[in-house]
Tab-separated table of C-alpha atoms in Angstrom:
chain	number	residue	atom	x	y	z
E	1	UNK	CA	-0.915	-9.291	-2.187
E	2	UNK	CA	-3.784	-7.011	-3.053
E	3	UNK	CA	-2.586	-5.929	-6.501
E	4	UNK	CA	-3.999	-8.919	-8.322
E	5	UNK	CA	-4.729	-7.611	-11.827
E	6	UNK	CA	-3.279	-10.079	-14.328
E	7	UNK	CA	-1.828	-12.394	-11.663
E	8	UNK	CA	-1.723	-15.939	-13.015
E	9	UNK	CA	-2.595	-19.190	-11.318
E	10	UNK	CA	-6.216	-18.531	-10.417
E	11	UNK	CA	-8.926	-20.856	-11.695
E	12	UNK	CA	-12.483	-20.212	-12.870
E	13	UNK	CA	-14.581	-17.530	-11.189
E	14	UNK	CA	-16.958	-19.233	-8.775
E	15	UNK	CA	-19.941	-17.571	-10.366
E	16	UNK	CA	-23.534	-18.171	-9.415
E	17	UNK	CA	-26.653	-16.328	-10.499
E	18	UNK	CA	-27.990	-13.901	-7.887
E	19	UNK	CA	-24.900	-14.459	-5.779
E	20	UNK	CA	-25.169	-12.939	-2.303
E	21	UNK	CA	-23.037	-10.043	-1.073
E	22	UNK	CA	-23.047	-11.439	2.467
E	23	UNK	CA	-22.965	-14.992	3.783
E	24	UNK	CA	-23.322	-14.347	7.510
E	25	UNK	CA	-24.611	-11.608	9.791
E	26	UNK	CA	-21.096	-10.810	11.085
E	27	UNK	CA	-20.140	-9.869	7.511
E	28	UNK	CA	-22.930	-7.294	7.358
E	29	UNK	CA	-21.757	-5.910	10.699
E	30	UNK	CA	-18.095	-5.811	9.658
E	31	UNK	CA	-19.088	-3.833	6.568
E	32	UNK	CA	-21.198	-1.431	8.616
E	33	UNK	CA	-18.453	-0.941	11.192
E	34	UNK	CA	-15.920	0.248	8.669
E	35	UNK	CA	-18.532	2.504	7.021
E	36	UNK	CA	-19.355	3.896	10.464
E	37	UNK	CA	-15.684	4.574	11.210
E	38	UNK	CA	-15.230	6.383	7.895
E	39	UNK	CA	-18.453	8.314	8.497
E	40	UNK	CA	-17.307	9.589	11.876
E	41	UNK	CA	-13.862	10.459	10.588
E	42	UNK	CA	-11.759	7.872	12.452
E	43	UNK	CA	-10.023	7.172	9.141
E	44	UNK	CA	-10.543	7.871	5.447
E	45	UNK	CA	-11.129	5.464	2.566
E	46	UNK	CA	-7.522	5.619	1.400
E	47	UNK	CA	-6.236	4.752	4.864
E	48	UNK	CA	-8.761	1.913	4.986
E	49	UNK	CA	-7.701	0.447	1.640
E	50	UNK	CA	-4.053	0.767	2.574
E	51	UNK	CA	-4.562	-0.944	5.944
E	52	UNK	CA	-6.036	-3.966	4.144
E	53	UNK	CA	-3.145	-3.933	1.681
E	54	UNK	CA	-0.690	-4.039	4.583
E	55	UNK	CA	-2.016	-7.357	5.861
E	56	UNK	CA	0.593	-10.074	6.124
E	57	UNK	CA	0.365	-11.810	2.717
E	58	UNK	CA	-0.492	-15.273	4.050
E	59	UNK	CA	-3.218	-13.765	6.206
E	60	UNK	CA	-4.502	-11.692	3.279
E	61	UNK	CA	-4.814	-14.747	1.044
E	62	UNK	CA	-6.426	-16.942	3.675
E	63	UNK	CA	-8.879	-14.356	4.990
E	64	UNK	CA	-12.338	-13.849	3.531
E	65	UNK	CA	-13.234	-10.449	2.121
E	66	UNK	CA	-14.946	-9.218	5.275
E	67	UNK	CA	-12.207	-10.564	7.515
E	68	UNK	CA	-9.826	-8.386	5.502
E	69	UNK	CA	-12.185	-5.460	5.983
E	70	UNK	CA	-12.337	-6.011	9.735
E	71	UNK	CA	-8.558	-6.444	10.004
E	72	UNK	CA	-7.972	-3.179	8.159
E	73	UNK	CA	-10.365	-1.218	10.296
E	74	UNK	CA	-9.132	-2.717	13.591
E	75	UNK	CA	-5.531	-1.947	12.591
E	76	UNK	CA	-6.455	1.688	12.007
E	77	UNK	CA	-8.348	1.924	15.310
E	78	UNK	CA	-5.116	0.830	16.991
E	79	UNK	CA	-2.880	3.131	14.947
E	80	UNK	CA	-5.174	6.098	15.631
E	81	UNK	CA	-4.849	5.450	19.353
E	82	UNK	CA	-8.505	4.554	19.860
E	83	UNK	CA	-7.875	1.033	21.141
E	84	UNK	CA	-4.874	-1.133	21.968
E	85	UNK	CA	-4.083	-4.607	20.594
E	86	UNK	CA	-4.343	-5.906	24.148
E	87	UNK	CA	-7.873	-4.558	24.550
E	88	UNK	CA	-8.891	-6.124	21.241
E	89	UNK	CA	-7.542	-9.498	22.306
E	90	UNK	CA	-9.105	-9.337	25.737
E	91	UNK	CA	-12.499	-8.502	24.305
E	92	UNK	CA	-12.230	-11.059	21.525
E	93	UNK	CA	-10.889	-13.688	23.945
E	94	UNK	CA	-8.062	-14.735	21.669
E	95	UNK	CA	-5.494	-13.549	19.188
E	96	UNK	CA	-6.555	-10.660	16.951
E	97	UNK	CA	-4.183	-10.487	13.962
E	98	UNK	CA	-3.602	-6.999	12.622
E	99	UNK	CA	-1.882	-5.593	9.542
E	100	UNK	CA	1.829	-4.803	9.335
E	101	UNK	CA	2.917	-1.193	10.092
E	102	UNK	CA	3.048	1.193	7.180
E	103	UNK	CA	6.011	2.176	5.029
E	104	UNK	CA	6.303	5.953	4.433
E	105	UNK	CA	3.856	7.610	2.048
E	106	UNK	CA	4.550	10.399	-0.415
E	107	UNK	CA	3.001	13.779	-1.044
E	108	UNK	CA	1.986	15.366	-4.348
E	109	UNK	CA	4.717	15.976	-6.890
E	110	UNK	CA	5.654	19.611	-7.391
E	111	UNK	CA	4.239	19.789	-10.886
E	112	UNK	CA	0.912	18.332	-11.865
E	113	UNK	CA	0.168	18.124	-15.569
E	114	UNK	CA	-3.405	18.182	-16.745
E	115	UNK	CA	-4.719	16.211	-19.703
E	116	UNK	CA	-7.741	16.120	-21.953
E	117	UNK	CA	-9.574	13.335	-23.713
E	118	UNK	CA	-7.559	11.969	-26.605
E	119	UNK	CA	-4.159	12.733	-25.079
E	120	UNK	CA	-1.664	9.899	-25.200
E	121	UNK	CA	-0.082	9.353	-21.795
E	122	UNK	CA	2.430	6.966	-20.270
E	123	UNK	CA	2.225	5.672	-16.699
E	124	UNK	CA	5.271	6.580	-14.630
E	125	UNK	CA	7.676	3.786	-13.735
E	126	UNK	CA	7.368	4.423	-10.030
E	127	UNK	CA	7.930	1.831	-7.339
E	128	UNK	CA	6.231	3.239	-4.277
E	129	UNK	CA	6.850	1.845	-0.785
E	130	UNK	CA	3.548	3.162	0.593
E	131	UNK	CA	0.034	3.270	-0.773
E	132	UNK	CA	-0.508	3.720	-4.498
E	133	UNK	CA	-3.601	3.123	-6.602
E	134	UNK	CA	-1.719	2.372	-9.799
E	135	UNK	CA	-2.082	-1.319	-10.550
E	136	UNK	CA	1.266	-2.888	-11.474
E	137	UNK	CA	-0.058	-4.177	-14.790
E	138	UNK	CA	-0.074	-0.661	-16.291
E	139	UNK	CA	3.305	0.519	-14.981
E	140	UNK	CA	5.259	2.127	-17.809
E	141	UNK	CA	2.484	1.451	-20.337
E	142	UNK	CA	1.028	3.986	-22.770
E	143	UNK	CA	-2.684	4.644	-23.143
E	144	UNK	CA	-5.218	7.241	-24.263
E	145	UNK	CA	-7.140	9.548	-21.924
E	146	UNK	CA	-10.863	8.898	-22.400
E	147	UNK	CA	-12.357	10.756	-19.450
E	148	UNK	CA	-11.635	13.076	-16.550
E	149	UNK	CA	-13.050	12.963	-13.028
E	150	UNK	CA	-13.316	15.677	-10.405
E	151	UNK	CA	-10.178	16.154	-8.331
E	152	UNK	CA	-9.602	13.844	-5.359
E	153	UNK	CA	-7.100	13.928	-2.502
E	154	UNK	CA	-3.830	12.321	-3.675
E	155	UNK	CA	-4.218	8.751	-2.335
E	156	UNK	CA	-0.466	8.212	-1.902
E	157	UNK	CA	-0.501	10.920	0.783
E	158	UNK	CA	-4.107	10.663	1.962
E	159	UNK	CA	-3.591	7.019	2.992
E	160	UNK	CA	-0.733	8.078	5.262
E	161	UNK	CA	-2.200	11.133	6.942
E	162	UNK	CA	0.284	13.441	5.234
E	163	UNK	CA	-0.335	16.323	2.845
E	164	UNK	CA	-2.570	15.186	-0.022
E	165	UNK	CA	-3.755	18.021	-2.232
E	166	UNK	CA	-6.577	17.292	-4.642
E	167	UNK	CA	-5.440	16.071	-8.028
E	168	UNK	CA	-7.394	15.319	-11.170
E	169	UNK	CA	-7.935	11.652	-12.020
E	170	UNK	CA	-8.378	10.345	-15.533
E	171	UNK	CA	-9.864	7.338	-17.207
E	172	UNK	CA	-7.106	5.989	-19.434
E	173	UNK	CA	-7.701	3.275	-22.017
E	174	UNK	CA	-4.973	0.710	-22.627
E	175	UNK	CA	-4.983	-1.970	-25.289
E	176	UNK	CA	-4.725	-5.450	-23.825
E	177	UNK	CA	-2.168	-6.277	-26.541
E	178	UNK	CA	0.026	-3.540	-25.038
E	179	UNK	CA	-0.430	-4.754	-21.470
E	180	UNK	CA	0.043	-8.469	-22.174
E	181	UNK	CA	1.641	-8.859	-25.603
E	182	UNK	CA	1.259	-12.278	-27.244
E	183	UNK	CA	-0.950	-13.605	-24.485
C	1	UNK	CA	0.503	-12.821	12.083
C	2	UNK	CA	1.743	-9.452	13.368
C	3	UNK	CA	1.111	-7.882	16.743
C	4	UNK	CA	1.091	-9.595	20.112
C	5	UNK	CA	-0.662	-12.692	18.899
C	6	UNK	CA	2.034	-15.323	18.974
C	7	UNK	CA	1.150	-18.489	20.770
C	8	UNK	CA	-2.410	-17.419	21.404
C	9	UNK	CA	-5.337	-19.102	19.695
C	10	UNK	CA	-7.059	-16.778	17.233
C	11	UNK	CA	-10.383	-15.428	18.338
C	12	UNK	CA	-13.263	-16.364	16.063
C	13	UNK	CA	-14.169	-13.783	13.481
C	14	UNK	CA	-17.533	-13.167	15.184
C	15	UNK	CA	-15.705	-12.437	18.446
C	16	UNK	CA	-13.342	-10.071	16.665
C	17	UNK	CA	-16.206	-8.130	15.055
C	18	UNK	CA	-17.986	-7.885	18.385
C	19	UNK	CA	-14.773	-6.794	20.130
C	20	UNK	CA	-14.281	-3.856	17.769
C	21	UNK	CA	-17.904	-2.850	18.054
C	22	UNK	CA	-17.892	-3.043	21.864
C	23	UNK	CA	-14.687	-1.013	22.144
C	24	UNK	CA	-16.084	1.722	19.903
C	25	UNK	CA	-19.190	1.770	22.094
C	26	UNK	CA	-16.947	2.036	25.167
C	27	UNK	CA	-15.334	5.103	23.658
C	28	UNK	CA	-18.764	6.732	23.569
C	29	UNK	CA	-19.083	6.540	19.803
C	30	UNK	CA	-22.391	4.693	19.931
C	31	UNK	CA	-21.330	2.362	17.137
C	32	UNK	CA	-24.010	-0.242	17.834
C	33	UNK	CA	-26.897	2.089	17.066
C	34	UNK	CA	-25.237	3.390	13.906
C	35	UNK	CA	-24.292	-0.080	12.741
C	36	UNK	CA	-27.875	-1.248	13.042
C	37	UNK	CA	-28.993	1.489	10.658
C	38	UNK	CA	-26.071	0.811	8.296
C	39	UNK	CA	-26.965	-2.900	8.290
C	40	UNK	CA	-30.456	-1.956	7.162
C	41	UNK	CA	-29.193	0.369	4.442
C	42	UNK	CA	-26.780	-2.268	3.122
C	43	UNK	CA	-29.463	-4.914	2.900
C	44	UNK	CA	-32.606	-2.969	2.056
C	45	UNK	CA	-31.722	0.425	0.630
C	46	UNK	CA	-28.582	-0.117	-1.463
C	47	UNK	CA	-30.009	-2.653	-3.859
C	48	UNK	CA	-29.590	-3.344	-7.591
C	49	UNK	CA	-33.187	-2.247	-8.189
C	50	UNK	CA	-31.819	1.307	-7.882
C	51	UNK	CA	-29.500	0.839	-10.824
C	52	UNK	CA	-32.231	-1.002	-12.716
C	53	UNK	CA	-34.464	2.072	-12.398
C	54	UNK	CA	-31.670	4.192	-13.848
C	55	UNK	CA	-31.246	1.841	-16.807
C	56	UNK	CA	-34.989	1.624	-17.481
C	57	UNK	CA	-35.268	5.423	-17.448
C	58	UNK	CA	-32.310	5.719	-19.814
C	59	UNK	CA	-33.953	3.239	-22.193
C	60	UNK	CA	-37.209	5.187	-22.281
C	61	UNK	CA	-36.121	8.821	-21.970
C	62	UNK	CA	-33.460	9.964	-24.474
C	63	UNK	CA	-32.926	13.310	-22.726
C	64	UNK	CA	-32.277	11.521	-19.427
C	65	UNK	CA	-29.963	9.060	-21.164
C	66	UNK	CA	-27.920	11.964	-22.483
C	67	UNK	CA	-27.684	13.586	-19.039
C	68	UNK	CA	-26.783	10.212	-17.517
C	69	UNK	CA	-23.931	9.675	-19.969
C	70	UNK	CA	-22.657	13.220	-19.433
C	71	UNK	CA	-22.890	13.412	-15.639
C	72	UNK	CA	-24.023	10.171	-14.063
C	73	UNK	CA	-24.010	11.400	-10.490
C	74	UNK	CA	-26.364	14.330	-11.126
C	75	UNK	CA	-28.657	12.141	-13.224
C	76	UNK	CA	-29.110	9.425	-10.581
C	77	UNK	CA	-29.671	12.061	-7.900
C	78	UNK	CA	-32.505	13.361	-10.120
C	79	UNK	CA	-34.191	9.990	-9.587
C	80	UNK	CA	-33.934	10.399	-5.816
C	81	UNK	CA	-30.980	8.012	-5.532
C	82	UNK	CA	-27.888	8.692	-3.446
C	83	UNK	CA	-24.145	8.162	-3.711
C	84	UNK	CA	-21.670	8.536	-0.852
C	85	UNK	CA	-19.590	11.706	-0.689
C	86	UNK	CA	-16.385	10.026	-1.787
C	87	UNK	CA	-18.020	8.738	-4.989
C	88	UNK	CA	-17.563	12.092	-6.639
C	89	UNK	CA	-18.157	10.884	-10.163
C	90	UNK	CA	-20.301	8.228	-11.846
C	91	UNK	CA	-19.314	7.172	-15.341
C	92	UNK	CA	-22.074	5.276	-17.119
C	93	UNK	CA	-20.692	2.913	-19.742
C	94	UNK	CA	-22.960	2.535	-22.728
C	95	UNK	CA	-22.968	-0.872	-24.364
C	96	UNK	CA	-23.558	-0.836	-28.127
C	97	UNK	CA	-23.903	-3.578	-30.745
C	98	UNK	CA	-20.098	-3.487	-31.117
C	99	UNK	CA	-18.805	-2.529	-27.654
C	100	UNK	CA	-19.346	-4.410	-24.409
C	101	UNK	CA	-18.249	-2.929	-21.076
C	102	UNK	CA	-17.454	-4.777	-17.875
C	103	UNK	CA	-16.384	-3.390	-14.497
C	104	UNK	CA	-14.074	-4.733	-11.810
C	105	UNK	CA	-11.757	-3.632	-9.031
C	106	UNK	CA	-8.479	-5.543	-9.193
C	107	UNK	CA	-7.148	-4.093	-5.924
C	108	UNK	CA	-10.140	-4.395	-3.615
C	109	UNK	CA	-13.816	-4.417	-4.535
C	110	UNK	CA	-14.872	-0.846	-5.185
C	111	UNK	CA	-18.328	-0.479	-6.746
C	112	UNK	CA	-21.149	2.020	-7.000
C	113	UNK	CA	-22.810	0.073	-4.185
C	114	UNK	CA	-25.721	2.442	-3.604
C	115	UNK	CA	-26.840	1.720	-7.183
C	116	UNK	CA	-25.723	-1.873	-7.789
C	117	UNK	CA	-25.953	-3.170	-4.233
C	118	UNK	CA	-22.978	-4.400	-2.228
C	119	UNK	CA	-20.909	-6.443	-4.666
C	120	UNK	CA	-21.571	-10.185	-5.053
C	121	UNK	CA	-19.098	-12.670	-3.580
C	122	UNK	CA	-17.443	-13.628	-6.898
C	123	UNK	CA	-16.722	-9.945	-7.707
C	124	UNK	CA	-14.532	-9.766	-4.571
C	125	UNK	CA	-12.862	-13.131	-5.162
C	126	UNK	CA	-9.246	-13.312	-6.322
C	127	UNK	CA	-10.235	-15.211	-9.488
C	128	UNK	CA	-12.338	-12.382	-10.899
C	129	UNK	CA	-9.961	-9.646	-9.753
C	130	UNK	CA	-6.888	-11.365	-11.207
C	131	UNK	CA	-8.307	-12.664	-14.468
C	132	UNK	CA	-10.978	-10.317	-15.817
C	133	UNK	CA	-8.462	-7.655	-16.900
C	134	UNK	CA	-6.160	-10.098	-18.648
C	135	UNK	CA	-8.532	-12.699	-20.089
C	136	UNK	CA	-11.824	-10.851	-20.294
C	137	UNK	CA	-13.283	-12.777	-23.238
C	138	UNK	CA	-12.395	-16.159	-21.741
C	139	UNK	CA	-13.616	-15.257	-18.262
C	140	UNK	CA	-16.916	-13.874	-19.545
C	141	UNK	CA	-17.390	-17.048	-21.566
C	142	UNK	CA	-16.721	-19.175	-18.498
C	143	UNK	CA	-19.332	-17.112	-16.678
C	144	UNK	CA	-21.884	-17.796	-19.395
C	145	UNK	CA	-21.515	-14.731	-21.621
C	146	UNK	CA	-20.079	-15.800	-24.942
C	147	UNK	CA	-19.457	-12.615	-26.936
C	148	UNK	CA	-18.871	-12.820	-30.679
C	149	UNK	CA	-15.360	-11.884	-31.816
C	150	UNK	CA	-16.509	-8.646	-33.492
C	151	UNK	CA	-17.624	-7.189	-30.156
C	152	UNK	CA	-14.875	-5.185	-28.479
C	153	UNK	CA	-14.630	-5.708	-24.728
C	154	UNK	CA	-13.687	-2.784	-22.487
C	155	UNK	CA	-12.779	-3.595	-18.887
C	156	UNK	CA	-13.002	-0.717	-16.402
C	157	UNK	CA	-10.826	-1.193	-13.332
C	158	UNK	CA	-12.139	0.879	-10.408
C	159	UNK	CA	-8.723	2.108	-9.246
C	160	UNK	CA	-9.846	5.574	-8.103
C	161	UNK	CA	-12.976	6.859	-6.391
C	162	UNK	CA	-14.718	7.305	-9.736
C	163	UNK	CA	-17.523	4.764	-9.968
C	164	UNK	CA	-18.818	2.914	-13.010
C	165	UNK	CA	-21.972	1.130	-14.078
C	166	UNK	CA	-22.824	-0.512	-17.366
C	167	UNK	CA	-25.839	0.620	-19.392
C	168	UNK	CA	-26.840	-2.575	-21.230
C	169	UNK	CA	-28.338	-2.626	-24.717
C	170	UNK	CA	-32.119	-2.768	-24.492
C	171	UNK	CA	-33.367	-6.113	-25.846
C	172	UNK	CA	-35.296	-5.474	-29.085
C	173	UNK	CA	-38.346	-7.403	-27.887
C	174	UNK	CA	-38.797	-4.996	-24.951
C	175	UNK	CA	-39.120	-1.799	-27.004
C	176	UNK	CA	-42.280	-0.023	-25.911
C	177	UNK	CA	-42.544	-1.709	-22.517
C	178	UNK	CA	-43.377	0.549	-19.556
C	179	UNK	CA	-40.479	1.659	-17.378
C	180	UNK	CA	-41.319	-0.525	-14.339
C	181	UNK	CA	-41.484	-3.648	-16.464
C	182	UNK	CA	-38.167	-2.771	-18.094
C	183	UNK	CA	-36.560	-2.266	-14.691
C	184	UNK	CA	-37.609	-5.793	-13.726
C	185	UNK	CA	-35.402	-7.361	-16.426
C	186	UNK	CA	-32.243	-5.393	-15.519
C	187	UNK	CA	-30.025	-7.502	-13.264
C	188	UNK	CA	-27.105	-6.466	-11.101
C	189	UNK	CA	-24.821	-8.689	-13.140
C	190	UNK	CA	-25.831	-6.962	-16.386
C	191	UNK	CA	-24.866	-3.613	-14.830
C	192	UNK	CA	-21.493	-5.121	-13.853
C	193	UNK	CA	-21.266	-6.389	-17.421
C	194	UNK	CA	-20.930	-10.136	-16.936
C	195	UNK	CA	-24.367	-10.842	-18.375
C	196	UNK	CA	-26.931	-9.213	-20.606
C	197	UNK	CA	-30.633	-8.607	-19.898
C-alpha cells in the first residue's frame, strides 16, 4: 500500500498552517523508540521502512502514521528474536497486530553503471518481490540525471539483512508529461 | 491482522507503545532513558528554526549560499547544526523567479528532520503523498499557493537517503534586514515548498 505516488482517489490535503508533527505523547514516544532501535543497531532504516511496507494493506490504510511506525519496529523486534508476539500481547493486554513476513530480497547486480549529470537514463522494468525504493510511477520511464549522492548500501538487500554493497544514488528528473501523459 | 491476534481485542495504541518500551527495558537496553532524551530532541532541538537560520544565512552571505548549494551537509554543519549519519547528503533546492521546488516522500515521510523539524501531519498523509507528484500545481493551489503558469514546478520525491530542503526566494522588501529578523520570516512550510515567505 505504501507506494502511493500518483495513486488516484484521494481528496484535498488536510492542510493547516503550523500543523503539528505530533498529536499525542504516545506518538512522540513511538518515534523515539524506533530512532532508539536504529541507534543501537537492532535494525537499520531500510529494514524499518520495509517492515512498515509489509503491513497488511487494510491495517496500513487504517493506521495512523505513528501506529505504522510502531508496527514496523515491533515486527522487527520479533523477527530479530528480541521479543515474541506472545510477550508483546501479554504486556499490551490485547492483540498486537504485526506486519506480514518478508518476501526474499535481492543483492546488488553484478555490474553497476555510473552516470553523470546530463546523462539520459531509463528506469529498469523490474518487479521486485522484496523491498525496493523505486516508486512504481517511474518504472520504465526515461529521465535526466541532475545530481549524484554519496554511495549508500543497496536498499533491496540492506532491508533484508543480505549482502548490500554501497551503490551510488542519483537525482533523476522526469517530465510529468512523460510520467502521466495527457493528464 | 497477522500473527496470533485472531479473536483477541486489540490493545490500545498507548498500551502497545508501552509494551515495546517495557520489553526493551527488560532486555537491559535501557530504552526508557534514551527515549526521554530523544523525545526532547524531537520536540526542542530538531525544529524548523534550524532550517530558517540556514536560509537567512544563505540570503545574506553569497559565499555561504554557494557552499550550501554545492554541499548542503557540510554547510549546515558549519552553522553548528547536525544531521543523522544516514542522511549522507543534503541537496538544497534554490527557488528562482521561474522555478519553484517542493519536496515530498511518496513512500513514507522522509525529511531532513533535524533542519525542518519532524514533518507536519499533512506531509505524512496519503493525500499529499499520492497527489503532489501527479498534480503539483493543483495541490499547491488547494493549499493556498497559486503559482503563475510561467513558473516551472519541480517535485523532489525523497526516495533515497538523500535529503532535500527548499531555499525560498528572498522577498524584495526584506533586502538589507539583519539575519535574525530574516530567519523569523522563514517557515517550515516554505522550506518544504508549499508556501512562500
